[in-house]
mmCIF file of C-alpha atoms in Angstrom:
data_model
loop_
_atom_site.group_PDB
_atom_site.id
_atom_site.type_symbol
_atom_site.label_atom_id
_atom_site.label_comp_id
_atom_site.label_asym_id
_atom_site.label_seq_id
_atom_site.Cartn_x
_atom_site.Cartn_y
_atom_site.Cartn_z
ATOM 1 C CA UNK A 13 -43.744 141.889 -75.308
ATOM 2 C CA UNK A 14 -45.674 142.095 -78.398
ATOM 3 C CA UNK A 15 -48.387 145.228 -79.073
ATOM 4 C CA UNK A 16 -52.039 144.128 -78.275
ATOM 5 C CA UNK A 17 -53.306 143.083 -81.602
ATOM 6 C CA UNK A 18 -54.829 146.230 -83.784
ATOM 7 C CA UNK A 19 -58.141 145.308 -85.217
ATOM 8 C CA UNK A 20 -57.126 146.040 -88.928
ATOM 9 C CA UNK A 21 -58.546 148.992 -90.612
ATOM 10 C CA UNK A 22 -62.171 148.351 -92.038
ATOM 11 C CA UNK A 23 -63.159 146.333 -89.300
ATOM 12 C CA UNK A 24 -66.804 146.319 -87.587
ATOM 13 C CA UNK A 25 -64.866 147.681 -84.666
ATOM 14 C CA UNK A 26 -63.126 150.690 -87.047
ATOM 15 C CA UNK A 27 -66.918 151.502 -88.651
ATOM 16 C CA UNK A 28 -68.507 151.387 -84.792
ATOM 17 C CA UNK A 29 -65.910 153.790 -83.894
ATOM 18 C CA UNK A 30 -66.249 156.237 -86.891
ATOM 19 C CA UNK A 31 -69.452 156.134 -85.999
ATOM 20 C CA UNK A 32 -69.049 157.048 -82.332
ATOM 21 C CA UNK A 33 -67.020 160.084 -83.242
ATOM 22 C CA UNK A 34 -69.479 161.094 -86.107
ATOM 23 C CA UNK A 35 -71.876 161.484 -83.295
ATOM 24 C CA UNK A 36 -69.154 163.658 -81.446
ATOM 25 C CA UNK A 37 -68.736 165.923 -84.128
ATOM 26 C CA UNK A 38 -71.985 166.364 -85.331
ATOM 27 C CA UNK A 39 -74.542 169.108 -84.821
ATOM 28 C CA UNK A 40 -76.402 166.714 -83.007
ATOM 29 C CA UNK A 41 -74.395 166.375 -80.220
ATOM 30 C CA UNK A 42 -75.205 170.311 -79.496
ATOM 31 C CA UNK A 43 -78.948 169.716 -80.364
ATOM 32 C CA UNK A 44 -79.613 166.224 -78.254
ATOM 33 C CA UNK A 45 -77.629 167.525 -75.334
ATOM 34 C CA UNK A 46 -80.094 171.422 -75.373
ATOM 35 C CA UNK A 47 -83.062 169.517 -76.144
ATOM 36 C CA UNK A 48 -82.569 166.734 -73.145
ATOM 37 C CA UNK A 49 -81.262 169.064 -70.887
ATOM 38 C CA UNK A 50 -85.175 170.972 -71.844
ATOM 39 C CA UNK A 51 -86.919 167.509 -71.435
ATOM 40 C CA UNK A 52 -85.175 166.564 -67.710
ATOM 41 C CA UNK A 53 -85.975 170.445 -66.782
ATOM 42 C CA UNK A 54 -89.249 169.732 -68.124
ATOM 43 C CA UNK A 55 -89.791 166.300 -65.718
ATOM 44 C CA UNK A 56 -88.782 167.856 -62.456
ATOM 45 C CA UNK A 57 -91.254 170.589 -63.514
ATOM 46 C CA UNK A 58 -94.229 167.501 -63.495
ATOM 47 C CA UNK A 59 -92.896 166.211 -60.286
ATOM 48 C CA UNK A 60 -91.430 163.030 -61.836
ATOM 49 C CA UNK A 61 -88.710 161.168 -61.264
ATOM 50 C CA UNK A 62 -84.811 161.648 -62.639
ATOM 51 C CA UNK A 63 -85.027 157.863 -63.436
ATOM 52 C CA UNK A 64 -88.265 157.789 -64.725
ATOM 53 C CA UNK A 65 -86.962 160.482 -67.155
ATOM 54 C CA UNK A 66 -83.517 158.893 -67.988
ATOM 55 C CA UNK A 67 -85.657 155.879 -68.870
ATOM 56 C CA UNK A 68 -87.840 157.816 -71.031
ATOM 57 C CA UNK A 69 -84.842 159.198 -73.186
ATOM 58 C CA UNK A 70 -83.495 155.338 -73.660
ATOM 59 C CA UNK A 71 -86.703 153.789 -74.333
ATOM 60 C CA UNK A 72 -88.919 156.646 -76.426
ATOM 61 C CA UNK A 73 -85.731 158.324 -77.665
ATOM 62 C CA UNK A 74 -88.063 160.368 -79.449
ATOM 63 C CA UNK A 75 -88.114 164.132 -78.516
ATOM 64 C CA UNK A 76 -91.432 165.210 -79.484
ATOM 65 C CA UNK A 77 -93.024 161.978 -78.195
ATOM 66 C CA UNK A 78 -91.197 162.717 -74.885
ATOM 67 C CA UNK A 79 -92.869 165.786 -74.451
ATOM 68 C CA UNK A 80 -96.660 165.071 -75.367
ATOM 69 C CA UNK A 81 -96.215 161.880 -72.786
ATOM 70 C CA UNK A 82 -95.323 164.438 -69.648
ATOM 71 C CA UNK A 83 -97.465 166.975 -70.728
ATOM 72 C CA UNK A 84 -100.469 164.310 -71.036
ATOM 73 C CA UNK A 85 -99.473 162.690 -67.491
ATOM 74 C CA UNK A 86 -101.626 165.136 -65.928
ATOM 75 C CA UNK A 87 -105.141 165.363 -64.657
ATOM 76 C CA UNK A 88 -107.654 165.880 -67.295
ATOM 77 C CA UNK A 89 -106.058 163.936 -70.345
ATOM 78 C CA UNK A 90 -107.078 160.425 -70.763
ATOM 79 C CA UNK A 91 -104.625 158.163 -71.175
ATOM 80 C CA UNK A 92 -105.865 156.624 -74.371
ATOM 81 C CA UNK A 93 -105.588 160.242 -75.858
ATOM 82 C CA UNK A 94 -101.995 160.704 -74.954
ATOM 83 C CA UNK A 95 -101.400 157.146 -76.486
ATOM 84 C CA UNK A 96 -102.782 158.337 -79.510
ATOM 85 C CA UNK A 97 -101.050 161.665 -79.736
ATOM 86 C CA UNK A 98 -97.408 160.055 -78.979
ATOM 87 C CA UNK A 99 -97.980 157.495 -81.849
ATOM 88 C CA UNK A 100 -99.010 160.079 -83.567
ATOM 89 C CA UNK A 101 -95.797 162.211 -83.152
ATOM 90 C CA UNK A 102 -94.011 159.319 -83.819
ATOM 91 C CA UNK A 103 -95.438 158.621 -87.419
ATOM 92 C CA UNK A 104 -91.618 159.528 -89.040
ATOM 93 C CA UNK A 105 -90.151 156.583 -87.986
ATOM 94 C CA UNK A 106 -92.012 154.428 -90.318
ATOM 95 C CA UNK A 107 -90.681 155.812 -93.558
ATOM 96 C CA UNK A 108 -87.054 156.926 -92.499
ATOM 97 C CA UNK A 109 -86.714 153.051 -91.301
ATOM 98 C CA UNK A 110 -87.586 151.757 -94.568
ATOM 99 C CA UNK A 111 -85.825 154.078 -96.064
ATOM 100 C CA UNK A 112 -82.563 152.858 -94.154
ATOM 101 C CA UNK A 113 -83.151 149.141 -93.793
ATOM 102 C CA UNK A 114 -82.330 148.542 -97.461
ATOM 103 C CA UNK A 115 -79.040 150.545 -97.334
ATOM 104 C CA UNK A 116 -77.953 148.291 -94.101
ATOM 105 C CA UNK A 117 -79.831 145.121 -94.494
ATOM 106 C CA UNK A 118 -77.552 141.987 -94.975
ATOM 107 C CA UNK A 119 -78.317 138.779 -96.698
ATOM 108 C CA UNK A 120 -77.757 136.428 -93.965
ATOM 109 C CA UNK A 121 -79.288 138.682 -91.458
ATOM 110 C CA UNK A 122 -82.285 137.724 -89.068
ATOM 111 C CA UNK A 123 -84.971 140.691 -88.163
ATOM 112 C CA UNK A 124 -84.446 140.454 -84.898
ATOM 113 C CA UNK A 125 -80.626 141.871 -85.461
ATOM 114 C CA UNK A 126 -82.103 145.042 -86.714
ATOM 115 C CA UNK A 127 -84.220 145.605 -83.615
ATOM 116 C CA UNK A 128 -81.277 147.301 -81.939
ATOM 117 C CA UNK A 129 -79.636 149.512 -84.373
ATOM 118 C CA UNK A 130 -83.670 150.437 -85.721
ATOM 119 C CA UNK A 131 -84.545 151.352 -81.796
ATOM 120 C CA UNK A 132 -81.372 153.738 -82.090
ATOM 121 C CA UNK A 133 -83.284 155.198 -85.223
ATOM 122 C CA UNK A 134 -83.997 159.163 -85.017
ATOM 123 C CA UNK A 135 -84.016 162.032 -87.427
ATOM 124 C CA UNK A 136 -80.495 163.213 -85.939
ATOM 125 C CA UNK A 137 -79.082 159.282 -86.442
ATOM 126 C CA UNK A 138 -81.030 158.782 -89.967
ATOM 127 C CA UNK A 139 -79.460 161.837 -91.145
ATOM 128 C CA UNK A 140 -76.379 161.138 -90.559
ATOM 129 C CA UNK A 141 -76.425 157.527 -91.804
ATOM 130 C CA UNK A 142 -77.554 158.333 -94.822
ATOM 131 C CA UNK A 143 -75.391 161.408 -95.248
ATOM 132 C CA UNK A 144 -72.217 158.659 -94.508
ATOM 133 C CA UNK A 145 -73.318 154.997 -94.862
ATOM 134 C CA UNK A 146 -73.674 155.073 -99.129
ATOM 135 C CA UNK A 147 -69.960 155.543 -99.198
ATOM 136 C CA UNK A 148 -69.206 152.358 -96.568
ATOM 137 C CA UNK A 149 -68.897 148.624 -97.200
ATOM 138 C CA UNK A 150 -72.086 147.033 -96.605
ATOM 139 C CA UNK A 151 -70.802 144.795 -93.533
ATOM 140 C CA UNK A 152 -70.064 148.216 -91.875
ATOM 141 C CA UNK A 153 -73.030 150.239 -92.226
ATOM 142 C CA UNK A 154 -75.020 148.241 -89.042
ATOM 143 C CA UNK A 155 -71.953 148.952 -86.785
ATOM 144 C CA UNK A 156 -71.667 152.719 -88.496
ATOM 145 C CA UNK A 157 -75.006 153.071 -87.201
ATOM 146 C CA UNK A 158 -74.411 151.851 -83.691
ATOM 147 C CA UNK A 159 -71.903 153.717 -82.846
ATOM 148 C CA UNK A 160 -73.601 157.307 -83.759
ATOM 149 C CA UNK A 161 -77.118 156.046 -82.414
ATOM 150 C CA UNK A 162 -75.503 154.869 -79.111
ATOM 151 C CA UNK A 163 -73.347 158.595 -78.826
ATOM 152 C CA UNK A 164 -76.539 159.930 -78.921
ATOM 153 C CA UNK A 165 -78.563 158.195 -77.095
ATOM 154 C CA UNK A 166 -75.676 157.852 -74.502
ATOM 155 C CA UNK A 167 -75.793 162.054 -74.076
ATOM 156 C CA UNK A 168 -79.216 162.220 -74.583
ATOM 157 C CA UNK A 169 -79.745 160.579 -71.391
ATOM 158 C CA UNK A 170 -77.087 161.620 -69.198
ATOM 159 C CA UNK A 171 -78.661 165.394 -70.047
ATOM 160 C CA UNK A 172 -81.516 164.292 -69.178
ATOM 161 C CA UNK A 173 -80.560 163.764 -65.628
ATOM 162 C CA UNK A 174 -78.280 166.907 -66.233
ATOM 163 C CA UNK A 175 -81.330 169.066 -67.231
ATOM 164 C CA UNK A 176 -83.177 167.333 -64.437
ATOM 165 C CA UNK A 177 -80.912 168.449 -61.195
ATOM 166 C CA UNK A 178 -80.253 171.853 -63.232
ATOM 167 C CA UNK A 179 -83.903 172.917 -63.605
ATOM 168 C CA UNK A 180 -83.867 175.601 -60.841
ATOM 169 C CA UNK A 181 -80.875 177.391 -62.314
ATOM 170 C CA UNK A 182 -81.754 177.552 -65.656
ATOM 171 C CA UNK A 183 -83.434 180.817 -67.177
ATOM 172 C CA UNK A 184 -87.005 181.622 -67.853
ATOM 173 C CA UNK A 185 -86.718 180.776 -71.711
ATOM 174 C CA UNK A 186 -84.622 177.929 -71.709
ATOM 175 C CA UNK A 187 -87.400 175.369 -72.114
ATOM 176 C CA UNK A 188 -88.502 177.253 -75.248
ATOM 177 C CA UNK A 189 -85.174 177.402 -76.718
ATOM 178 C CA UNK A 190 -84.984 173.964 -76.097
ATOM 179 C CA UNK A 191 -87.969 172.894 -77.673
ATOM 180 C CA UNK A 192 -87.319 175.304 -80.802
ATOM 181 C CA UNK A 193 -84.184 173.405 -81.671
ATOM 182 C CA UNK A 194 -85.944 170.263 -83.010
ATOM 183 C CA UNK A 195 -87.643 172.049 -85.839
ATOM 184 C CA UNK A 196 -84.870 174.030 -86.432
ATOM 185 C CA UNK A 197 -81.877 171.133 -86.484
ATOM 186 C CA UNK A 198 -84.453 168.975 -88.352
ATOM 187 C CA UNK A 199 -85.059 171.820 -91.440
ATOM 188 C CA UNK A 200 -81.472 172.396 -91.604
ATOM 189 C CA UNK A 201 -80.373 168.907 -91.399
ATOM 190 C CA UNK A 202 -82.261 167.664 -94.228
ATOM 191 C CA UNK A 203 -82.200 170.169 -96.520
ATOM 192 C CA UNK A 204 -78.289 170.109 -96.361
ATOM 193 C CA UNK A 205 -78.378 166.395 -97.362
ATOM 194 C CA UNK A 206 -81.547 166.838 -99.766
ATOM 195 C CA UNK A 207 -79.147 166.892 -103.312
ATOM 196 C CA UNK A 208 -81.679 165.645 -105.680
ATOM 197 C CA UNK A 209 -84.382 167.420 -106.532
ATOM 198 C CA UNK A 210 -86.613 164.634 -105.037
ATOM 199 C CA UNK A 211 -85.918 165.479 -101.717
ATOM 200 C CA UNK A 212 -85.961 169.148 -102.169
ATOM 201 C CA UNK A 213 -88.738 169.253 -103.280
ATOM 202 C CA UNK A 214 -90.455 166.886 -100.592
ATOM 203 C CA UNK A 215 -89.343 169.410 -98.072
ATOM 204 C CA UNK A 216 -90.750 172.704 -99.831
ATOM 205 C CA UNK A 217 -93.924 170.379 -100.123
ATOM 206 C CA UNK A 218 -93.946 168.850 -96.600
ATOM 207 C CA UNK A 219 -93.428 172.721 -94.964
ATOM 208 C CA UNK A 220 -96.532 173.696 -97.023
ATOM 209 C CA UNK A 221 -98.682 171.396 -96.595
ATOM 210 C CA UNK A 222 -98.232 170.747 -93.214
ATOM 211 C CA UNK A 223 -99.592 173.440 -91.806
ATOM 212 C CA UNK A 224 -102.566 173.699 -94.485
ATOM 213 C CA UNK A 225 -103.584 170.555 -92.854
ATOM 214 C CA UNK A 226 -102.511 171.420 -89.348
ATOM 215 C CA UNK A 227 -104.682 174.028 -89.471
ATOM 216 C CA UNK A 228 -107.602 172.875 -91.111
ATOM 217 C CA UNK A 229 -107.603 170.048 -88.029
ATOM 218 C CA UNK A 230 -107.396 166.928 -90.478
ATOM 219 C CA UNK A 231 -106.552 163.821 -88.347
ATOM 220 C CA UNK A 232 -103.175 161.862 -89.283
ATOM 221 C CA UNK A 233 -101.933 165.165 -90.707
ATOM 222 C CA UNK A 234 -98.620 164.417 -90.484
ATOM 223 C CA UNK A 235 -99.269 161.309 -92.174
ATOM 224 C CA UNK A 236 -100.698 162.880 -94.682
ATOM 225 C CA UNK A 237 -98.305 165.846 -95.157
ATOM 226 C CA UNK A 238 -95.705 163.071 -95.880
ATOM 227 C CA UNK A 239 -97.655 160.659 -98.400
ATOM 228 C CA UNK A 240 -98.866 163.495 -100.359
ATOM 229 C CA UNK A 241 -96.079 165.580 -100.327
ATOM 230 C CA UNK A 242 -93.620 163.040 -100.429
ATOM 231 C CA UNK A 243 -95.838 161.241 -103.599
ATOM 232 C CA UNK A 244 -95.962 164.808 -105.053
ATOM 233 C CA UNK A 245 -92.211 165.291 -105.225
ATOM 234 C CA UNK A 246 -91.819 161.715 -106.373
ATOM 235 C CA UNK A 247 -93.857 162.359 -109.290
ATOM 236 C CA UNK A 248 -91.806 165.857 -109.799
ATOM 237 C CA UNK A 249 -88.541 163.712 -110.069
ATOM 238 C CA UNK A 250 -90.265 161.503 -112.597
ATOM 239 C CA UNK A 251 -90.797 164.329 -115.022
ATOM 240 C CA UNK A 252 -87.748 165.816 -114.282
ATOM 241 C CA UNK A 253 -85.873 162.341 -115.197
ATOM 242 C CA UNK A 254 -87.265 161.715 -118.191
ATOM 243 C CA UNK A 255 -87.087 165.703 -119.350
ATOM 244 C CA UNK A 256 -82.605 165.319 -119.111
ATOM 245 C CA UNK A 257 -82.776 161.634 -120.583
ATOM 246 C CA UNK A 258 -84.405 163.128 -123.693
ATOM 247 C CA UNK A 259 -82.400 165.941 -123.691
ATOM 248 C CA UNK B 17 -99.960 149.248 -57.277
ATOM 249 C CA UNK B 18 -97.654 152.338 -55.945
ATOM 250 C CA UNK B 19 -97.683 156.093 -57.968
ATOM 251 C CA UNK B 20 -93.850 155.023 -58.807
ATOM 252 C CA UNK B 21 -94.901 151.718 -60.521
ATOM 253 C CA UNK B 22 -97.323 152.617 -61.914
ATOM 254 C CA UNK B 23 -95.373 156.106 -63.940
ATOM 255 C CA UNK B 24 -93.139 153.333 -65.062
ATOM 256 C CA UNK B 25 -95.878 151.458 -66.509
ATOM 257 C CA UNK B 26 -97.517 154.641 -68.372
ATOM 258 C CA UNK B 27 -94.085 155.172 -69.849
ATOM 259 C CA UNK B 28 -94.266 152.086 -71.310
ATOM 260 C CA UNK B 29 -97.291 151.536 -72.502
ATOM 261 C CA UNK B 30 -98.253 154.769 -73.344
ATOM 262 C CA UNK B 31 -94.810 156.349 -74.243
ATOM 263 C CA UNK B 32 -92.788 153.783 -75.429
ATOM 264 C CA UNK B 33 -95.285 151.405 -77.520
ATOM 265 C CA UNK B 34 -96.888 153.587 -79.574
ATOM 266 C CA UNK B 35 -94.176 155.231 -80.957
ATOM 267 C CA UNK B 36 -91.945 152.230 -81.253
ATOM 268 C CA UNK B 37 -94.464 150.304 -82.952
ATOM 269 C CA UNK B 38 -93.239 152.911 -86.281
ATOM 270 C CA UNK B 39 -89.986 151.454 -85.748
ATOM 271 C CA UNK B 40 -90.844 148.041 -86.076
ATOM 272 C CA UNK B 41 -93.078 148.231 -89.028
ATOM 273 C CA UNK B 42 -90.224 149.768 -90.808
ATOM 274 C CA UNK B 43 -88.206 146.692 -90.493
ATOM 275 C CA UNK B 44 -91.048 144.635 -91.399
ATOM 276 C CA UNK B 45 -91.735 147.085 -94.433
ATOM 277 C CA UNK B 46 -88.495 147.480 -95.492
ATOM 278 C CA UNK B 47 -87.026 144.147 -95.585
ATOM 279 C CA UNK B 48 -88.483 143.233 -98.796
ATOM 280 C CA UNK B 49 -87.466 146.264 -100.844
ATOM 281 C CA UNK B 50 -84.068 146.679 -102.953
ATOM 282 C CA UNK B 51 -81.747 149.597 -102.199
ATOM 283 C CA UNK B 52 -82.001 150.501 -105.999
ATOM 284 C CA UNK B 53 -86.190 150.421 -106.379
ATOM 285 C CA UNK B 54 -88.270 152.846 -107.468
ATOM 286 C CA UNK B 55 -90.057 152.642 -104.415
ATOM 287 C CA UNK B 56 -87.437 153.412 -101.886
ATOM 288 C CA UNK B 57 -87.330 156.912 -104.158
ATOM 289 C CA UNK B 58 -90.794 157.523 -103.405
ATOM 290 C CA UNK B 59 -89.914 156.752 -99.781
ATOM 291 C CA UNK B 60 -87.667 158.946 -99.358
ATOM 292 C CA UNK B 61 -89.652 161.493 -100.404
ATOM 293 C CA UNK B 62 -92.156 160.735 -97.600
ATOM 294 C CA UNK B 63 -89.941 160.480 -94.811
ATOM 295 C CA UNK B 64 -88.698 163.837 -95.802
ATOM 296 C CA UNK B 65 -91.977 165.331 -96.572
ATOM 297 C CA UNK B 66 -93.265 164.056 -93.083
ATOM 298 C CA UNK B 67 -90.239 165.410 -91.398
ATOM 299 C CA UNK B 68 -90.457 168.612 -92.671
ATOM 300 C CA UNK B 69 -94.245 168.618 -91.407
ATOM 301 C CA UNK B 70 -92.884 167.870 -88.233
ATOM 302 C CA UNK B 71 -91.042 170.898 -88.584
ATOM 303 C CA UNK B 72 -93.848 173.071 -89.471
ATOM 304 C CA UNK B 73 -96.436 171.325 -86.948
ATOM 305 C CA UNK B 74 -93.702 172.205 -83.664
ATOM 306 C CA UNK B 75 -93.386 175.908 -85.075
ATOM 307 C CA UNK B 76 -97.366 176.567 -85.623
ATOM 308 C CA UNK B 77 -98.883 174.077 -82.610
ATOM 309 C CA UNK B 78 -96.148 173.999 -80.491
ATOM 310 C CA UNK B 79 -96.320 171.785 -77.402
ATOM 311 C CA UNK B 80 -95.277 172.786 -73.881
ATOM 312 C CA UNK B 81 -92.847 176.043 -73.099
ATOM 313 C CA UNK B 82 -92.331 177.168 -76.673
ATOM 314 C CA UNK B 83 -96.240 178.158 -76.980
ATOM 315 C CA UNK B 84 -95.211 181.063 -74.748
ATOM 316 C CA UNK B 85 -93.494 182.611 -77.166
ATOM 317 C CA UNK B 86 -95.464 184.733 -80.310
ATOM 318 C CA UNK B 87 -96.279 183.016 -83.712
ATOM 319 C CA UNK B 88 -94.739 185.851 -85.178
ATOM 320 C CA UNK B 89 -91.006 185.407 -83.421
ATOM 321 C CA UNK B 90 -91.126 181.498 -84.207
ATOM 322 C CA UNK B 91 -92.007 181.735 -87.711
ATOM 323 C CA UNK B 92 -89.499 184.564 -87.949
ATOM 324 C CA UNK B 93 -86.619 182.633 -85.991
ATOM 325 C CA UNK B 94 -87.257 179.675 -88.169
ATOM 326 C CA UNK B 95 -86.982 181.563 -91.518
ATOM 327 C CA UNK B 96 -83.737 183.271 -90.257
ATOM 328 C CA UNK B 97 -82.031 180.669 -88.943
ATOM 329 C CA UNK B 98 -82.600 178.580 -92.594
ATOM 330 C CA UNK B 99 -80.812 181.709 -94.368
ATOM 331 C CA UNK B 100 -78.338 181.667 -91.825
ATOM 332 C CA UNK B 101 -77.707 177.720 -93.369
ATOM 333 C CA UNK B 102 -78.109 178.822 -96.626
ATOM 334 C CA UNK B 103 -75.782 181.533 -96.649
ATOM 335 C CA UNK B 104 -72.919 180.232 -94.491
ATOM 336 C CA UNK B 105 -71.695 177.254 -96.130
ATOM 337 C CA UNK B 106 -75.066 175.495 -96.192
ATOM 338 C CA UNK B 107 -73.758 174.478 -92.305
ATOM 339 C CA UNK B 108 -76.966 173.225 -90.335
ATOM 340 C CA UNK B 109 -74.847 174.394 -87.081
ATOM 341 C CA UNK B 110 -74.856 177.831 -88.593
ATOM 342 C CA UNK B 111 -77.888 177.457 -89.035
ATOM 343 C CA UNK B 112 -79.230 176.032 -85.325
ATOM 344 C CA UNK B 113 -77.300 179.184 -84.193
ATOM 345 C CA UNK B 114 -78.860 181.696 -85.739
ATOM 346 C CA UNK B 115 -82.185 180.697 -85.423
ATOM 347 C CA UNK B 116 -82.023 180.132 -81.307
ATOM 348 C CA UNK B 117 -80.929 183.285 -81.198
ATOM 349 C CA UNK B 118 -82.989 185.479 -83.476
ATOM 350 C CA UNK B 119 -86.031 183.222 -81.151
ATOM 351 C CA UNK B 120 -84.276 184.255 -77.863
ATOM 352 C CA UNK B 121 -83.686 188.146 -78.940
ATOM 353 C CA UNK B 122 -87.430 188.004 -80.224
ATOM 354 C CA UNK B 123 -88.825 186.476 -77.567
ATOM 355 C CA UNK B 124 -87.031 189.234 -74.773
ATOM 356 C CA UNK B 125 -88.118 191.508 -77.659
ATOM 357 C CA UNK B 126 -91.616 190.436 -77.968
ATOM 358 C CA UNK B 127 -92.459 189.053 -74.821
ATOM 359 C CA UNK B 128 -92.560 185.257 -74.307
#
């Protein structure tokens, strides 16, 4: 009896699964599973429900968001606020979407066929895509990016309901730990894939900025941080561009 | 309408909306622009700038259980675990590692 036909090397199937097991290997797998084990701790703490959770982690899949919604659920915070302040959080997906569209976008393709692999879209996912996807054919990026945004997502919410039954056993200063290892996987992350000076510099920039503006209580500071800062470093790799063509 | 139903309709209209409305700007946004363009530079400087004020914005207004721990021991965990990366083969684990637990030593330390 003949072997079950191999898809051949290259395929969409190949690039999915590279992409599965660049999930598995990644820090990210250590960060999404600590930080949703935090948030499904963090729901049984409000008194929700382990589905209601899980559902948050597949539908927000946005960490930060996650936690301003529970903490806003209570008595005291209009709705409209928390609204506000999720969206708020939420602000990076804009730029690190159109960042990536261009690098997976095909000819042929319809919007609507980004919807998926764009819902998958987090810092952990972006980073990795483009840390990997310059390198692949274009027809495999979209599957690439499937596979390590469903790995994720895929943990992310069984911790969550792992987190959830595990909340009573788990130590005084897990939640904190937890929540520290978003800013800490994000700084590290990106400045290991920042190699030109552009995005260097948009992270010194973005970490100084941020909490001048922060602090000062400026509305849309986030926004902010990242068209100033972001326009500042542009304009640093402009100079520096035209300073080693002349040279 | 029952408490259940209703949580399930705050999650969605209050969680999952507004923030996935950023998502599909993006692909409305950046369907028109070339892989090559100046512009995507500049946008990649934003989306890094803004992530990094993420960054900054959990450390110094941090939201839920991490508030209990001192400014002091989360700027300090941050800065140590990012020299950790540096200094061990620019590895963001490394990196994640030493950070949690410089914040979990300073926080028994310190009080949290």
């Amino acid at each position: 009896m003949a072997d079950a036909p191999l898809p051949p090397p290259g395929t969409t199937t190949d690039a999915f699964l590279f992409g599965l097991r660049t999930a598995a290997t990644s820090v990210f797998a250590f960060v999404i599973i600590f930080t949703y084990i935090g948030f499904g701790a963090m729901c049984h703490d409000y008194g929700l429900s382990v589905g209601w959770a899980m559902l948050s982690t597949v539908l927000q899949w946005a960490g930060p968001a996650q936690v301003i919604l529970v903490t806003g659920l209570g008595p005291g915070t209009a709705l409209i606020e928390t609204a506000v302040a999720v969206s708020l959080s939420s602000v990076r997906f804009l730029p690190i979407v159109v960042a990536l569209i261009p690098l997976v976008r095909r000819e042929n393709a319809r919007p609507w066929h980004l919807m998926l692999p764009v819902h998958f879209m987090a810092v952990s996912v972006w980073v990795e895509a483009m840390r990997h996807a310059p390198n692949m054919p274009r027809e495999q990026r979209i599957p690439f990016c499937n596979g390590v945004g469903l790995a994720l997502l895929s943990l992310g919410t069984i911790f969550t309901a792992v987190g959830y039954y595990m909340q009573a056993v788990l130590p005084a200063l897990f939640g904190a730990a937890a929540m520290f290892i978003t800013p800490i996987s994000f700084l590290t992350s990106t400045a290991r894939n920042a190699r030109l000076l552009l995005e260097k510099a948009a992270l010194a920039l973005g970490l100084t900025i941020g909490p001048m503006l922060a602090y000062s209580q400026v509305q849309f500071d986030l926004l902010w941080t990242g068209v100033i800062g972001g326009t500042l470093a542009y304009g640093l790799h402009r100079v520096h561009r035209s300073r080693s063509a002349k040279a | 309408m029952s408490a259940e139903l209703q949580s399930y309709l705050i999650l969605i209209v209050v969680g999952f909306l507004p923030s996935e409305i950023w998502r599909w700007l993006g692909i409305v946004l950046g369907r028109g622009l070339d892989e090559q363009s100046e512009i995507i530079l500049w946008v990649r400087g934003v989306a890094t700038a803004l992530v990094a004020a993420v960054v900054a914005r959990i450390i110094l207004i941090p939201p839920g259980a991490l508030a209990g721990v001192p400014l002091s021991v989360r700027i300090a965990a941050l800065a140590i675990g990012f020299l950790a990366f540096l200094f061990i083969r620019r590895s963001a684990f490394a990196g994640v590692l030493a950070g949690e637990a410089a914040l979990i030593a300073g926080a028994l330390a310190f009080g949290s």
